[in-house]
Amino acid sequence: MPQLPAIAIVMGSDSDLPTMKGAIAICEAFAIPHQVAIVSAHRTPETMVAFAQAAHLQGLKVIIAGAGGAAHLPGMIAALTPLPVIGVPVPSRHLQGVDSLYSIVQMPAGIPVATVAIGNATNAGLLAVQILASHDSDLLKRVQQYRQSLCNTVLAKQEKLSQVGYQQYLEGMSQ
């Protein structure tokens, strides 16, 4: 029997999918059941309301919501669900996502949205996994292993830099 999704990754438009793929990749890397959907706060408001109000009843634990421009989706979902919502400001053509960031991060007291950097759906995925890991010791160990792999990568780069010097290191990076 397939597991119910624990994380929902929603976005206001299919044009947001290239940004949101980072969160999807993290869910896949940690083998977290997830769902991906296009839910527009402005074009399909009834669908958004129904999704947000029912999310906790369907077994979801965390919602990642990406939006650009006016970026109302994360805040509106947060207003309608008791679940944690992580907002991903999607870069926009004219303001490079600063408008989205301001919209998502400026939530009124009582309706929080955790917000990651512009375009950083990977961190949104990791934050969602860490939220789940706070109640799952096996997942917590996998998060710790992931963090250790990041550490090992940096240490290996430092070792190489020490061995070859910065000029040869830079030349290797450009190839």
Short mmCIF file of C-alpha atoms in Angstrom, two decimals:
data_model
loop_
_atom_site.label_atom_id
_atom_site.label_comp_id
_atom_site.label_asym_id
_atom_site.label_seq_id
_atom_site.Cartn_x
_atom_site.Cartn_y
_atom_site.Cartn_z
CA MET A 1 0.00 0.00 0.00
CA PRO A 2 1.55 3.33 -1.02
CA GLN A 3 2.26 5.84 1.71
CA LEU A 4 0.26 9.05 1.85
CA PRO A 5 2.22 12.16 0.92
CA ALA A 6 3.78 13.89 3.92
CA ILE A 7 4.85 17.00 2.00
CA ALA A 8 2.87 18.99 -0.54
CA ILE A 9 4.79 21.12 -3.00
CA VAL A 10 2.46 23.63 -4.60
CA MET A 11 3.02 26.53 -6.92
CA GLY A 12 0.89 29.22 -8.48
CA SER A 13 1.85 28.45 -12.07
CA ASP A 14 3.66 25.85 -14.14
CA SER A 15 6.28 28.54 -14.84
CA ASP A 16 7.29 28.12 -11.17
CA LEU A 17 8.15 24.44 -11.65
CA PRO A 18 11.81 25.02 -12.68
CA THR A 19 12.31 26.80 -9.34
CA MET A 20 10.32 24.30 -7.30
CA LYS A 21 12.13 21.24 -8.70
CA GLY A 22 14.76 21.69 -5.97
CA ALA A 23 12.19 20.83 -3.27
CA ILE A 24 10.96 17.87 -5.30
CA ALA A 25 14.53 16.58 -5.68
CA ILE A 26 15.09 16.77 -1.91
CA CYS A 27 11.89 14.82 -1.22
CA GLU A 28 13.01 12.20 -3.71
CA ALA A 29 16.55 12.06 -2.26
CA PHE A 30 15.15 11.43 1.23
CA ALA A 31 12.41 9.10 -0.10
CA ILE A 32 9.68 11.27 1.41
CA PRO A 33 6.24 10.69 -0.09
CA HIS A 34 5.12 13.97 -1.61
CA GLN A 35 2.66 15.50 -4.01
CA VAL A 36 3.18 18.29 -6.51
CA ALA A 37 0.37 20.55 -7.69
CA ILE A 38 -0.40 23.82 -9.42
CA VAL A 39 -2.76 25.77 -7.18
CA SER A 40 -3.23 29.42 -8.06
CA ALA A 41 -4.36 31.81 -5.36
CA HIS A 42 -5.80 34.12 -8.02
CA ARG A 43 -6.90 31.88 -10.88
CA THR A 44 -8.23 28.91 -8.87
CA PRO A 45 -9.03 30.37 -5.46
CA GLU A 46 -11.71 27.79 -4.63
CA THR A 47 -9.25 24.97 -5.37
CA MET A 48 -6.64 26.65 -3.18
CA VAL A 49 -9.10 27.02 -0.29
CA ALA A 50 -10.24 23.40 -0.54
CA PHE A 51 -6.64 22.15 -0.72
CA ALA A 52 -5.47 24.23 2.25
CA GLN A 53 -8.43 23.40 4.47
CA ALA A 54 -8.20 19.65 3.81
CA ALA A 55 -4.39 19.24 3.77
CA HIS A 56 -4.06 18.14 7.40
CA LEU A 57 -6.99 15.73 7.03
CA GLN A 58 -5.22 14.02 4.13
CA GLY A 59 -2.12 13.19 6.16
CA LEU A 60 0.08 16.02 4.94
CA LYS A 61 2.54 17.34 7.52
CA VAL A 62 4.22 20.28 5.74
CA ILE A 63 3.34 22.44 2.75
CA ILE A 64 5.93 24.11 0.54
CA ALA A 65 4.36 26.88 -1.52
CA GLY A 66 6.20 28.72 -4.27
CA ALA A 67 4.94 31.89 -5.83
CA GLY A 68 6.20 34.85 -7.82
CA GLY A 69 5.02 38.39 -8.30
CA ALA A 70 2.26 39.18 -5.81
CA ALA A 71 3.14 35.81 -4.22
CA HIS A 72 -0.07 35.43 -2.22
CA LEU A 73 -0.17 31.62 -2.35
CA PRO A 74 2.01 30.80 0.69
CA GLY A 75 0.27 33.32 2.93
CA MET A 76 -3.23 32.38 1.84
CA ILE A 77 -2.52 28.69 2.39
CA ALA A 78 -1.03 29.49 5.80
CA ALA A 79 -4.21 31.39 6.69
CA LEU A 80 -6.30 28.31 5.89
CA THR A 81 -4.28 25.40 7.32
CA PRO A 82 -2.88 24.49 10.74
CA LEU A 83 0.17 22.92 9.04
CA PRO A 84 3.58 24.59 8.75
CA VAL A 85 3.97 26.40 5.44
CA ILE A 86 7.32 27.16 3.85
CA GLY A 87 7.26 29.90 1.24
CA VAL A 88 9.58 29.97 -1.75
CA PRO A 89 9.83 33.36 -3.46
CA VAL A 90 10.04 32.62 -7.17
CA PRO A 91 12.28 34.96 -9.17
CA SER A 92 10.30 37.30 -11.39
CA ARG A 93 11.26 38.83 -14.70
CA HIS A 94 11.19 42.46 -13.63
CA LEU A 95 12.13 42.49 -9.94
CA GLN A 96 14.14 39.24 -9.75
CA GLY A 97 11.93 37.91 -6.94
CA VAL A 98 12.38 40.74 -4.45
CA ASP A 99 8.68 41.49 -4.79
CA SER A 100 7.88 37.84 -4.08
CA LEU A 101 10.20 37.76 -1.07
CA TYR A 102 8.63 40.86 0.46
CA SER A 103 5.13 39.53 -0.09
CA ILE A 104 5.85 36.15 1.48
CA VAL A 105 7.96 37.30 4.40
CA GLN A 106 5.61 40.11 5.53
CA MET A 107 2.93 37.97 7.14
CA PRO A 108 0.78 39.37 9.93
CA ALA A 109 1.33 38.15 13.49
CA GLY A 110 -0.36 34.84 14.11
CA ILE A 111 -0.13 33.50 10.54
CA PRO A 112 3.53 32.54 10.03
CA VAL A 113 5.15 31.43 6.80
CA ALA A 114 8.72 30.19 7.03
CA THR A 115 10.46 31.82 4.09
CA VAL A 116 13.62 30.75 2.29
CA ALA A 117 15.84 32.75 -0.04
CA ILE A 118 14.63 33.77 -3.48
CA GLY A 119 14.56 30.73 -5.72
CA ASN A 120 15.90 28.37 -3.05
CA ALA A 121 13.35 25.56 -3.12
CA THR A 122 16.14 23.15 -2.17
CA ASN A 123 16.33 24.75 1.28
CA ALA A 124 12.54 24.64 1.52
CA GLY A 125 12.69 20.91 0.85
CA LEU A 126 15.42 20.46 3.45
CA LEU A 127 13.48 22.47 6.03
CA ALA A 128 10.38 20.35 5.41
CA VAL A 129 12.46 17.17 5.82
CA GLN A 130 13.94 18.52 9.07
CA ILE A 131 10.44 19.28 10.37
CA LEU A 132 9.44 15.69 9.67
CA ALA A 133 12.73 14.43 11.16
CA SER A 134 11.95 16.09 14.48
CA HIS A 135 9.48 13.22 15.03
CA ASP A 136 11.27 10.43 13.13
CA SER A 137 14.62 9.18 14.47
CA ASP A 138 15.52 7.29 11.28
CA LEU A 139 14.92 10.37 9.15
CA LEU A 140 16.87 12.47 11.65
CA LYS A 141 19.88 10.16 11.18
CA ARG A 142 19.59 10.57 7.42
CA VAL A 143 19.52 14.36 7.82
CA GLN A 144 22.65 14.12 9.97
CA GLN A 145 24.33 11.96 7.31
CA TYR A 146 23.39 14.50 4.66
CA ARG A 147 24.91 17.28 6.75
CA GLN A 148 28.07 15.22 7.24
CA SER A 149 28.31 14.73 3.47
CA LEU A 150 28.19 18.52 3.05
CA CYS A 151 30.99 18.85 5.60
CA ASN A 152 33.06 16.17 3.85
CA THR A 153 32.65 17.95 0.52
CA VAL A 154 33.96 21.22 1.94
CA LEU A 155 36.87 19.50 3.67
CA ALA A 156 37.83 17.72 0.43
CA LYS A 157 37.75 21.04 -1.45
CA GLN A 158 39.94 22.65 1.19
CA GLU A 159 42.40 19.75 0.99
CA LYS A 160 42.60 20.11 -2.80
CA LEU A 161 43.04 23.89 -2.51
CA SER A 162 45.89 23.38 -0.03
CA GLN A 163 47.57 20.86 -2.32
CA VAL A 164 47.34 22.64 -5.67
CA GLY A 165 47.11 26.35 -4.74
CA TYR A 166 44.43 28.80 -5.69
CA GLN A 167 45.47 29.38 -9.33
CA GLN A 168 45.41 25.71 -10.32
CA TYR A 169 42.25 25.22 -8.26
CA LEU A 170 40.53 28.03 -10.18
CA GLU A 171 41.70 26.60 -13.49
CA GLY A 172 40.18 23.26 -12.53
CA MET A 173 36.90 24.94 -11.69
CA SER A 174 36.61 26.54 -15.12
CA GLN A 175 36.94 23.21 -16.95
#
